[in-house]
Coordinates of C-alpha atoms and ligand atoms in Angstrom, one line a residue:
X388 CA 115.6 65.2 112.4
X389 CA 117.7 67.1 114.9
X390 CA 117.6 70.7 113.8
X391 CA 118.1 73.4 116.3
X392 CA 114.5 74.2 117.2
X393 CA 112.5 77.1 118.5
X394 CA 109.4 76.0 120.3
X395 CA 106.3 78.2 119.9
X396 CA 103.8 77.7 122.6
X397 CA 100.2 78.5 121.5
X398 CA 98.1 80.4 123.9
X399 CA 95.2 80.7 121.6
X400 CA 96.3 83.3 119.1
X401 CA 95.0 83.2 115.6
X402 CA 98.6 84.0 114.6
X403 CA 100.3 81.1 116.5
X404 CA 101.0 79.0 113.3
X405 CA 102.1 82.1 111.6
X406 CA 104.8 82.7 114.2
X407 CA 106.3 79.2 113.5
X408 CA 106.1 79.8 109.8
X409 CA 107.9 83.1 110.1
X410 CA 110.7 81.6 112.1
X411 CA 111.0 78.9 109.5
X412 CA 111.2 81.5 106.8
X413 CA 114.4 82.5 108.6
X414 CA 115.5 78.9 108.0
X415 CA 115.3 78.1 111.7
X416 CA 113.2 75.0 112.4
X417 CA 110.3 75.8 114.6
X418 CA 107.5 73.7 116.1
X419 CA 104.1 74.7 117.5
X420 CA 102.8 73.2 120.7
X421 CA 99.8 73.8 122.7
X422 CA 100.6 75.8 125.9
X423 CA 99.9 72.9 128.2
X424 CA 101.8 70.3 126.2
X425 CA 103.8 68.2 128.6
X426 CA 107.4 69.3 129.4
X427 CA 108.8 66.0 128.0
X428 CA 107.2 66.9 124.6
X429 CA 108.5 70.5 124.6
X430 CA 112.0 69.5 125.7
X431 CA 112.1 66.2 123.9
X432 CA 115.1 67.1 121.9
X433 CA 118.4 68.6 123.1
X434 CA 118.2 70.9 120.1
X435 CA 115.6 73.2 121.6
X436 CA 117.3 76.6 121.6
X437 CA 114.5 78.9 122.8
X438 CA 110.8 79.5 123.3
X439 CA 108.3 81.9 121.8
X440 CA 105.1 82.5 123.7
X441 CA 102.2 83.4 121.4
X442 CA 99.5 85.9 122.0
X443 CA 96.0 84.8 123.0
X444 CA 92.6 86.2 123.8
X445 CA 92.7 85.7 127.6
X446 CA 93.7 88.1 130.4
X447 CA 96.4 86.8 132.8
X448 CA 94.1 87.5 135.9
X449 CA 91.1 85.7 134.4
X450 CA 90.2 82.5 136.2
X451 CA 91.2 79.6 134.0
X452 CA 93.5 81.7 131.8
X453 CA 96.4 79.7 130.3
X454 CA 99.5 79.8 132.5
X455 CA 103.2 79.8 131.8
X456 CA 104.6 76.3 132.0
X457 CA 107.3 76.2 134.7
X458 CA 109.9 74.5 132.3
X459 CA 110.1 77.6 130.1
X460 CA 111.9 79.8 132.8
X461 CA 113.5 76.8 134.5
X462 CA 115.2 75.8 131.2
X463 CA 117.3 79.0 131.2
X464 CA 116.8 79.2 127.5
X465 CA 116.0 82.5 125.7
X466 CA 112.3 83.3 125.6
X467 CA 110.3 85.8 123.6
X468 CA 106.7 86.6 124.7
X469 CA 104.4 88.2 122.2
X470 CA 101.3 90.1 123.5
X471 CA 99.6 87.7 125.9
X472 CA 103.0 85.8 126.1
X473 CA 104.7 89.1 127.2
X474 CA 102.0 89.7 129.8
X475 CA 102.5 86.2 131.1
X476 CA 106.2 86.8 131.5
X477 CA 105.6 90.0 133.3
X478 CA 102.9 88.5 135.5
X479 CA 105.1 85.5 136.4
X480 CA 108.2 87.5 137.2
X481 CA 106.6 90.1 139.5
X482 CA 105.6 92.8 137.0
X483 CA 102.1 94.2 136.8
X484 CA 99.6 93.8 134.0
X485 CA 96.4 95.8 133.7
X486 CA 93.7 96.5 131.3
X487 CA 94.8 99.3 129.0
X488 CA 92.6 102.5 129.0
X489 CA 92.7 102.6 125.3
X490 CA 92.7 99.2 123.6
X491 CA 95.1 99.2 120.7
X492 CA 94.1 97.4 117.5
X493 CA 95.8 98.1 114.2
X494 CA 98.8 100.0 113.1
X495 CA 100.9 101.9 115.6
X496 CA 104.4 103.3 115.8
X497 CA 106.9 102.4 118.5
X498 CA 109.9 104.4 119.6
X499 CA 112.9 102.4 120.3
X500 CA 114.5 103.2 123.7
X501 CA 117.5 100.9 123.3
X502 CA 118.1 100.8 119.6
X503 CA 121.4 98.9 120.2
X504 CA 119.7 96.0 121.8
X505 CA 120.5 92.7 119.9
X506 CA 116.8 92.2 119.3
X507 CA 116.7 95.2 117.0
X508 CA 120.1 94.5 115.3
X509 CA 118.6 93.5 111.9
X510 CA 115.9 96.2 111.8
X511 CA 115.8 99.1 109.4
X512 CA 114.3 102.0 111.4
X513 CA 112.8 105.3 110.6
X514 CA 115.0 108.1 112.2
X515 CA 112.9 110.9 113.7
X516 CA 113.2 114.3 112.0
X517 CA 113.6 112.8 108.5
X518 CA 110.9 110.3 107.7
X519 CA 112.6 109.4 104.4
X520 CA 115.8 108.3 106.1
X521 CA 115.9 104.7 106.8
X522 CA 118.9 103.4 108.6
X523 CA 120.2 99.9 109.5
X524 CA 120.8 99.8 113.2
X525 CA 123.6 97.4 112.9
X526 CA 125.7 99.8 110.8
X527 CA 124.6 103.3 110.1
X528 CA 123.4 104.2 113.5
X529 CA 126.6 103.4 115.3
X530 CA 128.0 105.0 117.4
X531 CA 125.6 106.5 120.0
X532 CA 124.1 109.0 120.7
X533 CA 121.1 107.9 118.6
X534 CA 118.3 110.1 117.4
X535 CA 114.9 108.6 118.3
X536 CA 114.3 105.6 116.0
X537 CA 110.8 104.3 115.3
X538 CA 109.3 101.2 113.8
X539 CA 105.8 100.8 112.4
X540 CA 104.1 97.8 114.1
X541 CA 100.8 96.0 114.4
X542 CA 99.1 96.1 117.8
X543 CA 96.3 94.0 119.0
X544 CA 95.8 94.1 122.7
X545 CA 93.5 95.0 125.6
X546 CA 95.8 94.5 128.6
X547 CA 99.3 96.1 128.9
X548 CA 102.3 96.0 131.2
X549 CA 102.2 98.7 133.8
X550 CA 105.2 97.7 135.9
X551 CA 108.3 95.8 134.6
X552 CA 109.6 92.8 136.5
X553 CA 112.8 93.4 138.5
X554 CA 115.9 93.4 136.3
X555 CA 113.9 94.1 133.1
X556 CA 114.2 97.3 131.0
X557 CA 111.9 99.1 128.6
X558 CA 113.1 98.7 125.0
X559 CA 110.4 100.6 123.2
X560 CA 107.2 102.5 123.9
X561 CA 104.1 103.6 122.0
X562 CA 101.5 106.2 122.7
X563 CA 99.4 103.7 124.6
X564 CA 102.0 101.3 125.9
X565 CA 104.8 102.5 128.1
X566 CA 106.4 99.1 127.5
X567 CA 105.8 98.2 123.9
X568 CA 108.9 96.1 124.1
X569 CA 110.8 94.9 127.2
X570 CA 113.8 92.8 127.9
X571 CA 116.2 91.2 130.3
X572 CA 119.0 90.8 127.8
X573 CA 121.3 89.1 130.3
X574 CA 118.9 86.1 130.4
X575 CA 117.9 86.4 126.7
X576 CA 114.3 87.1 127.7
X577 CA 112.1 89.6 125.8
X578 CA 108.6 90.7 125.4
X579 CA 106.8 92.5 122.6
X580 CA 103.4 94.1 123.0
X581 CA 102.9 94.1 119.2
X582 CA 102.8 91.3 116.6
X583 CA 106.1 90.7 114.7
X584 CA 104.6 87.8 112.8
X585 CA 102.1 89.7 110.8
X586 CA 103.1 91.4 107.5
X587 CA 101.8 94.7 108.9
X588 CA 104.9 94.8 111.1
X589 CA 107.4 95.3 108.3
X590 CA 110.5 94.6 110.5
X591 CA 108.9 91.6 112.2
X592 CA 110.9 89.1 110.2
X593 CA 114.1 90.9 111.2
X594 CA 113.1 90.8 114.9
X595 CA 112.2 87.1 114.8
X596 CA 115.5 86.4 113.0
X597 CA 117.5 88.3 115.6
X598 CA 115.8 86.4 118.4
X599 CA 116.1 82.9 116.8
X600 CA 119.5 83.2 115.2
X601 CA 121.5 85.8 117.3
X602 CA 119.9 85.5 120.7
X603 CA 119.0 81.8 120.8
X604 CA 122.0 80.9 118.6
X605 CA 119.9 78.5 116.5
X606 CA 121.4 77.3 113.2
X607 CA 119.7 78.5 110.1
X608 CA 119.7 75.1 108.4
X609 CA 116.0 74.5 107.6
X610 CA 116.3 74.5 103.8
X611 CA 114.4 72.5 101.2
X612 CA 117.6 70.7 100.2
X613 CA 118.2 69.6 103.8
X614 CA 114.6 68.6 104.2
X615 CA 114.7 66.5 101.1
X616 CA 117.9 64.7 102.2
X617 CA 116.6 64.0 105.7
X618 CA 113.1 63.1 104.7
X619 CA 114.5 60.6 102.0
X620 CA 116.7 59.0 104.6
X621 CA 113.8 58.7 107.1
X622 CA 111.5 57.2 104.4
X623 CA 114.2 54.7 103.5
X624 CA 114.7 53.7 107.1
X625 CA 110.9 53.4 107.7
X626 CA 109.9 51.3 104.7
X627 CA 113.0 49.2 104.2
X628 CA 112.3 46.9 101.3
X629 CA 108.5 47.3 101.5
X630 CA 106.5 48.8 98.7
X631 CA 104.5 52.0 98.9
X632 CA 101.3 53.1 97.3
X633 CA 100.9 56.9 96.8
X634 CA 97.5 58.3 96.2
X635 CA 97.9 61.0 93.6
X636 CA 95.3 63.7 93.3
X637 CA 97.2 66.0 91.0
X638 CA 97.5 68.6 93.7
X639 CA 100.8 70.0 94.9
X640 CA 100.9 67.9 98.2
X641 CA 100.5 64.5 96.7
X642 CA 102.7 65.4 93.7
X643 CA 105.5 66.4 96.1
X644 CA 105.1 63.2 98.1
X645 CA 105.3 61.2 94.9
X646 CA 108.4 63.0 93.7
X647 CA 110.1 62.8 97.1
X648 CA 109.3 59.1 97.5
X649 CA 110.4 58.3 93.9
X650 CA 113.7 60.0 94.7
X651 CA 114.0 58.1 98.0
X652 CA 112.9 54.6 97.1
X653 CA 112.7 54.4 93.3
X654 CA 110.6 51.6 92.0
X655 CA 109.4 50.6 95.5
X656 CA 106.8 53.3 94.8
X657 CA 103.6 53.0 92.7
X658 CA 101.3 56.0 92.3
X659 CA 97.6 55.5 92.2
X660 CA 95.2 58.0 90.7
X661 CA 91.6 57.4 91.5
X662 CA 88.9 59.2 89.5
X663 CA 86.0 59.4 91.9
X664 CA 83.8 61.2 89.4
X665 CA 84.0 64.3 91.7
X666 CA 86.7 66.0 89.8
X667 CA 86.6 69.2 87.8
X668 CA 86.1 69.2 84.0
X669 CA 88.9 67.5 82.1
X670 CA 90.9 67.1 85.3
X671 CA 91.5 63.4 85.2
X672 CA 93.1 63.5 81.8
X673 CA 95.1 66.6 82.8
X674 CA 96.5 65.0 85.9
X675 CA 97.6 61.9 84.1
X676 CA 99.1 64.0 81.3
X677 CA 101.0 66.2 83.6
X678 CA 102.2 63.3 85.6
X679 CA 103.5 61.5 82.6
X680 CA 105.3 64.5 81.3
X681 CA 107.1 65.3 84.5
X682 CA 107.4 62.3 86.7
X683 CA 108.9 58.9 86.3
X684 CA 107.2 56.7 88.9
X685 CA 104.8 54.0 87.7
X686 CA 101.2 55.2 87.7
X687 CA 98.0 53.3 88.0
X688 CA 94.8 55.1 87.0
X689 CA 91.4 53.8 88.1
X690 CA 87.9 55.1 87.4
X691 CA 85.8 54.3 90.4
X692 CA 83.0 56.8 89.8
X693 CA 80.2 54.3 90.1
X694 CA 81.2 53.1 93.5
X695 CA 81.7 56.6 94.9
X696 CA 78.4 57.9 93.5
X697 CA 76.5 54.8 94.9
X698 CA 78.0 55.6 98.3
X699 CA 76.8 59.2 98.1
X700 CA 73.2 58.4 97.0
X701 CA 70.7 60.2 99.2
X702 CA 73.4 61.6 101.4
X703 CA 73.2 65.4 102.2
X704 CA 75.2 65.8 105.4
X705 CA 78.7 67.1 104.6
X706 CA 80.4 65.1 107.3
X707 CA 78.8 61.8 106.1
X708 CA 79.9 62.7 102.5
X709 CA 83.5 63.1 103.7
X710 CA 83.5 59.9 105.7
X711 CA 81.9 57.8 102.9
X712 CA 84.4 59.2 100.4
X713 CA 87.4 58.6 102.7
X714 CA 86.3 55.0 103.3
X715 CA 85.7 54.3 99.7
X716 CA 89.2 55.7 98.8
X717 CA 90.8 53.3 101.2
X718 CA 88.7 50.3 99.9
X719 CA 89.8 51.2 96.3
X720 CA 93.4 51.6 97.4
X721 CA 93.3 48.2 99.1
X722 CA 91.7 46.5 96.0
X723 CA 94.2 48.1 93.7
X724 CA 97.1 47.2 95.9
X725 CA 96.1 43.6 95.8
X726 CA 95.6 43.8 92.1
X727 CA 99.0 45.4 91.5
X728 CA 100.7 42.8 93.8
X729 CA 99.0 40.0 91.8
X730 CA 100.2 41.5 88.6
X731 CA 103.8 41.4 89.9
X732 CA 103.5 37.7 90.2
X733 CA 102.4 37.4 86.5
X734 CA 104.2 38.0 83.2
X735 CA 102.8 41.5 83.4
X736 CA 100.9 42.8 80.3
X737 CA 101.9 46.4 80.0
X738 CA 99.6 49.0 78.5
X739 CA 101.2 52.1 76.9
X740 CA 98.9 54.6 78.7
X741 CA 96.9 54.3 81.8
X742 CA 93.3 53.7 80.9
X743 CA 90.7 55.5 82.9
X744 CA 88.2 52.7 83.3
X745 CA 87.0 50.5 86.0
X746 CA 90.0 48.3 86.9
X747 CA 93.7 49.2 86.7
X748 CA 96.4 49.5 84.2
X749 CA 100.0 49.6 85.3
X750 CA 102.6 51.7 83.7
X751 CA 105.8 49.9 84.7
X752 CA 109.4 51.0 84.4
X753 CA 110.6 47.4 83.8
X754 CA 111.7 46.6 80.2
X755 CA 109.5 43.9 78.5
X756 CA 111.1 40.6 79.0
X757 CA 113.2 41.6 82.0
X758 CA 113.2 39.1 84.9
X759 CA 110.1 39.2 86.9
X760 CA 110.4 40.7 90.4
X761 CA 109.8 38.4 93.3
X762 CA 106.2 38.6 94.5
X763 CA 105.7 41.6 96.7
X764 CA 102.9 43.2 98.6
X765 CA 102.2 46.9 99.3
X766 CA 102.6 47.6 102.9
X767 CA 102.4 51.4 103.0
X768 CA 100.1 54.1 101.9
X769 CA 101.7 57.6 101.4
X770 CA 99.7 60.7 102.2
X771 CA 100.3 64.4 101.8
X772 CA 99.4 65.3 105.4
X773 CA 100.7 68.7 106.3
X774 CA 101.8 70.3 109.5
X775 CA 98.6 72.3 110.1
X776 CA 96.6 69.0 109.9
X777 CA 98.9 67.5 112.4
X778 CA 98.6 70.4 114.7
X779 CA 94.8 70.5 114.4
X780 CA 94.5 66.8 115.3
X781 CA 97.3 66.7 117.8
X782 CA 96.4 65.3 121.2
X783 CA 98.5 68.0 122.9
X784 CA 96.0 70.5 121.7
X785 CA 93.2 69.5 124.1
X786 CA 90.8 72.3 123.4
X787 CA 91.2 72.0 119.7
X788 CA 90.7 68.3 119.7
X789 CA 87.4 68.9 121.5
X790 CA 85.9 70.9 118.8
X791 CA 85.9 69.1 115.4
X792 CA 85.6 71.8 112.9
X793 CA 85.6 69.6 109.8
X794 CA 86.9 66.1 109.6
X795 CA 88.5 67.0 106.3
X796 CA 92.2 66.8 106.6
X797 CA 93.6 63.6 105.5
X798 CA 94.4 62.4 109.0
X799 CA 90.6 62.4 109.9
X800 CA 88.6 60.1 107.9
X801 CA 90.5 56.8 107.5
X802 CA 88.8 53.5 108.4
X803 CA 90.1 51.8 111.5
X804 CA 90.5 48.4 109.8
X805 CA 92.7 49.8 107.1
X806 CA 95.4 47.3 106.1
X807 CA 98.1 49.8 105.2
X808 CA 100.5 51.5 107.4
X809 CA 100.7 55.2 106.8
X810 CA 103.7 57.2 105.6
X811 CA 103.4 61.0 105.7
X812 CA 106.7 62.5 104.6
X813 CA 105.3 66.1 104.6
X814 CA 103.8 66.1 108.0
X815 CA 106.4 68.7 109.3
X816 CA 105.8 71.2 106.5
X817 CA 103.6 74.2 105.9
X818 CA 102.0 74.6 102.5
X819 CA 104.5 77.2 101.3
X820 CA 107.3 74.9 102.4
X821 CA 105.8 72.1 100.4
X822 CA 105.9 74.4 97.3
X823 CA 109.5 75.2 98.0
X824 CA 110.3 71.5 98.3
X825 CA 108.4 70.8 95.1
X826 CA 110.4 73.4 93.2
X827 CA 113.7 72.0 94.7
X828 CA 112.6 68.6 93.4
X829 CA 112.2 70.1 89.9
X830 CA 108.4 69.9 89.7
X831 CA 106.9 72.4 87.1
X832 CA 105.0 75.6 88.1
X833 CA 101.7 74.1 86.9
X834 CA 101.9 71.6 89.7
X835 CA 103.7 73.6 92.4
X836 CA 101.4 76.6 92.1
X837 CA 98.1 74.8 91.6
X838 CA 95.3 75.9 93.8
X839 CA 94.4 73.3 96.4
X840 CA 91.5 70.9 95.6
X841 CA 89.8 69.0 98.4
X842 CA 90.0 65.2 98.6
X843 CA 86.2 64.9 98.5
X844 CA 86.2 67.0 95.4
X845 CA 83.0 68.5 94.0
X846 CA 80.9 66.4 96.5
X847 CA 81.4 69.2 99.0
X848 CA 80.7 71.9 96.4
X849 CA 77.4 70.3 95.2
X850 CA 75.4 71.2 98.3
X851 CA 72.8 68.7 99.2
X852 CA 72.6 65.4 97.3
X853 CA 75.4 64.6 94.8
X854 CA 74.0 63.3 91.5
X855 CA 75.7 63.0 88.2
X856 CA 73.5 65.7 86.5
X857 CA 74.2 68.2 89.3
X858 CA 77.9 67.4 89.1
X859 CA 77.9 68.1 85.4
X860 CA 76.1 71.4 86.0
X861 CA 78.7 72.5 88.5
X862 CA 81.6 71.3 86.3
X863 CA 80.4 73.5 83.4
X864 CA 80.0 76.6 85.6
X865 CA 83.3 75.9 87.4
X866 CA 85.2 75.5 84.0
X867 CA 83.9 78.9 82.8
X868 CA 85.0 80.5 86.1
X869 CA 88.5 79.1 85.8
X870 CA 88.8 79.8 82.1
X871 CA 88.0 83.5 82.7
X872 CA 90.3 83.7 85.7
X873 CA 93.2 82.4 83.7
X874 CA 92.3 84.6 80.7
X875 CA 92.4 87.6 83.1
X876 CA 95.8 86.5 84.4
X877 CA 94.6 86.3 88.0
X878 CA 95.2 82.6 88.8
X879 CA 98.4 83.2 90.6
X880 CA 97.1 86.3 92.3
X881 CA 94.3 84.2 94.0
X882 CA 94.8 81.3 96.3
X883 CA 91.7 79.2 95.7
X884 CA 88.8 79.8 93.2
X885 CA 85.8 77.6 92.5
X886 CA 82.1 77.4 91.9
X887 CA 79.5 75.9 94.3
X888 CA 76.1 74.6 93.3
X889 CA 73.5 75.7 95.8
X890 CA 70.6 73.5 96.9
X891 CA 68.0 76.2 96.2
X892 CA 66.3 77.4 93.1
X893 CA 65.4 81.0 92.3
X894 CA 63.1 82.7 90.0
X895 CA 64.4 84.4 86.9
X896 CA 63.4 85.6 83.5
X897 CA 65.1 84.6 80.2
X898 CA 63.7 85.9 77.0
X899 CA 60.0 86.2 77.7
X900 CA 59.9 83.2 79.9
X901 CA 59.9 82.9 83.7
X902 CA 62.6 80.5 84.9
X903 CA 62.9 78.7 88.2
X904 CA 66.4 77.3 88.2
X905 CA 69.7 76.6 90.1
X906 CA 71.9 79.2 91.7
X907 CA 75.7 79.0 91.4
X908 CA 77.9 80.7 94.0
X909 CA 81.4 81.8 93.0
X910 CA 84.2 81.6 95.7
X911 CA 87.6 83.3 95.2
X912 CA 89.9 83.8 98.2
X913 CA 93.4 85.0 98.9
X914 CA 95.3 83.6 101.8
X915 CA 98.7 82.7 103.0
X916 CA 97.9 79.6 104.9
X917 CA 94.3 78.6 104.3
X918 CA 93.6 79.0 108.1
X919 CA 92.4 82.5 107.5
X920 CA 91.4 83.9 104.2
X921 CA 89.9 87.0 102.6
X922 CA 87.5 87.1 99.6
X923 CA 89.4 88.2 96.5
X924 CA 88.5 91.6 95.1
X925 CA 88.0 90.3 91.5
X926 CA 87.3 93.1 89.0
X927 CA 83.6 93.8 88.4
X928 CA 83.9 93.3 84.7
X929 CA 85.5 89.9 85.2
X930 CA 82.6 88.9 87.5
X931 CA 80.1 90.3 85.0
X932 CA 81.7 88.2 82.2
X933 CA 81.7 85.0 84.3
X934 CA 78.1 85.5 85.4
X935 CA 76.9 86.3 81.9
X936 CA 78.6 83.2 80.5
X937 CA 77.4 80.9 83.2
X938 CA 73.8 81.9 82.9
X939 CA 73.9 81.7 79.1
X940 CA 76.0 78.6 78.7
X941 CA 75.0 76.3 81.6
X942 CA 71.6 74.9 81.2
X943 CA 69.5 75.0 84.4
X944 CA 71.4 77.9 86.0
X945 CA 69.7 81.3 86.1
X946 CA 71.5 83.1 88.9
X947 CA 75.1 83.7 89.9
X948 CA 76.2 85.1 93.3
X949 CA 79.6 86.1 94.6
X950 CA 80.6 85.0 98.2
X951 CA 82.1 88.0 100.1
X952 CA 82.7 86.3 103.4
X953 CA 86.2 86.2 104.9
X954 CA 87.4 83.2 106.9
X955 CA 86.7 83.4 109.8
X956 CA 83.8 83.6 110.2
X957 CA 83.2 81.7 107.0
X958 CA 85.2 78.7 105.8
X959 CA 86.7 78.5 102.3
X960 CA 84.5 75.6 101.2
X961 CA 80.8 75.9 101.7
X962 CA 80.5 72.4 103.3
Ligands
XMP2480 P1 88.0 75.3 104.9 O1 86.8 75.1 104.1 O2 88.1 74.5 106.1 O3 89.2 74.8 103.9 O4 88.3 76.8 105.1 C1 90.6 75.1 104.1 C2 91.3 74.3 103.1 O5 91.1 72.9 103.2 C3 90.5 72.4 102.0 N1 89.5 71.4 102.4 C4 89.7 70.1 102.3 N2 90.7 69.4 101.8 N3 89.6 67.4 102.2 C5 90.7 68.0 101.8 O6 91.6 67.3 101.3 C6 88.5 68.0 102.7 O7 87.5 67.4 103.1 C7 88.6 69.5 102.8 N4 87.7 70.5 103.2 C8 88.3 71.6 103.0 C9 89.8 73.6 101.3 O8 89.7 73.4 100.0 C10 90.8 74.7 101.7 O9 91.9 74.6 100.8

């Protein structure tokens, strides 16, 4: 793909991915690279139109602090530094950065000193003297002289610029920052002390758009339709005549992969749904039913519960659980691929519905009696790997690679001797882009807006050893939670909601009897990107209803707790 591109260099900000997503929301393609990624990687394509330097926790004078790669200024391309990125620009170009007397965290107001600057062209500003008056700088405020115009922004910085580099001008100031925005418009270089990427800066999207589209001149052509056309062409070129197996979980990512591949390569695709016994209540049937109602590709459904549970026997370490499940998935895929290929060589018996049993049943699209296809094999395995997974496991990000947080994301736990080649058509997309592509492909809301469900399923929500009875306990509690959430109309208002079975028992009293039974934790979060999350403020009466029902209806559970930990420092899953 050769879209005009804005490269975001990550200096360690928790918002770095968000910057790239916000630029893409303006339909300009953007990639995130670690700040010390090699120049060849950053300038690999002629379509790079500009750079954004993210914030970061360091101070430019600190020993070992991340530095500005020389190619950024040498390229002559427009550059926008945000927070630490701004300080790096000032530091490198002869300005002075110093610790701010008052650190600024949270909401602030900046006063624009050059409201005609192209960076502010799309902003709606507050005009001093009349807080209710909002004007568009591009139109209503022409011509000068301008009354002082202000913007609400989100600040988060310790250091600040004290002297501008030669040739730069102050574009905005705040109470604590004489240079809340600075620029050298002739070279298309800008710095912002605040964070345009967070929603607390309401005009942030307009600022990023002005930079990417007007100042960098990047084409706003990153649309779901363009992505689908290009990804389809790329898949066709990659697989040629080969056959592809797509692991289907029922979640949005694998469903979008399946729909995209089916559009691109038609009956060269077979989808495989593996019930590992670690699914939610009724989920296997639901996934198959939804697939059959909305998608045309052939589906093979396999029940491999016994094999997965045997692998998990006695295992309590979450990383081992993940690895064992990942390995077993691939072994099942390999077995099924061989079985499917063997069936192609036979006069294939077709069953009307996929049976969920050990073994496979193929739902074909061929008419009975049609000529048999030539024997084929399955060379590729399609996965719904997303861009955040790619970034997290990218070799360019040396610090991140060094600290394995969880080996979860699909790129992690594949066995080395796997016989498939991988195909990952969504590896450039963020989750919200996957949803947009799903909608453009015509997938229904029940798939597109489904909460994510982890590949290892309930194995990482049954803390400690995973046994069938404990899975059943969790399934019942989880089903009550989801039923009540739907009934309260809060499914779409939350991002991920589930129950966790804890590996401790607690004392209780039921009727006149003392109990000593299991504890269930409820987790409900809201998030944009699953990299950070907050706990959902579910209504107390809803929580009370759920707790009451779980304790009454689920045998062996006598206590329900609600997890009120944000991410960070917690994670969304408990394991
Ligand atoms: P954490 O727990 O890291 O989760 O905050 C972030 C998102 O990733 C999902 N997750 C997984 N997905 N395999 C997956 O496919 C895994 O092992 C896994 N662990 C976490 C989690 O559900 C959340 O959406």
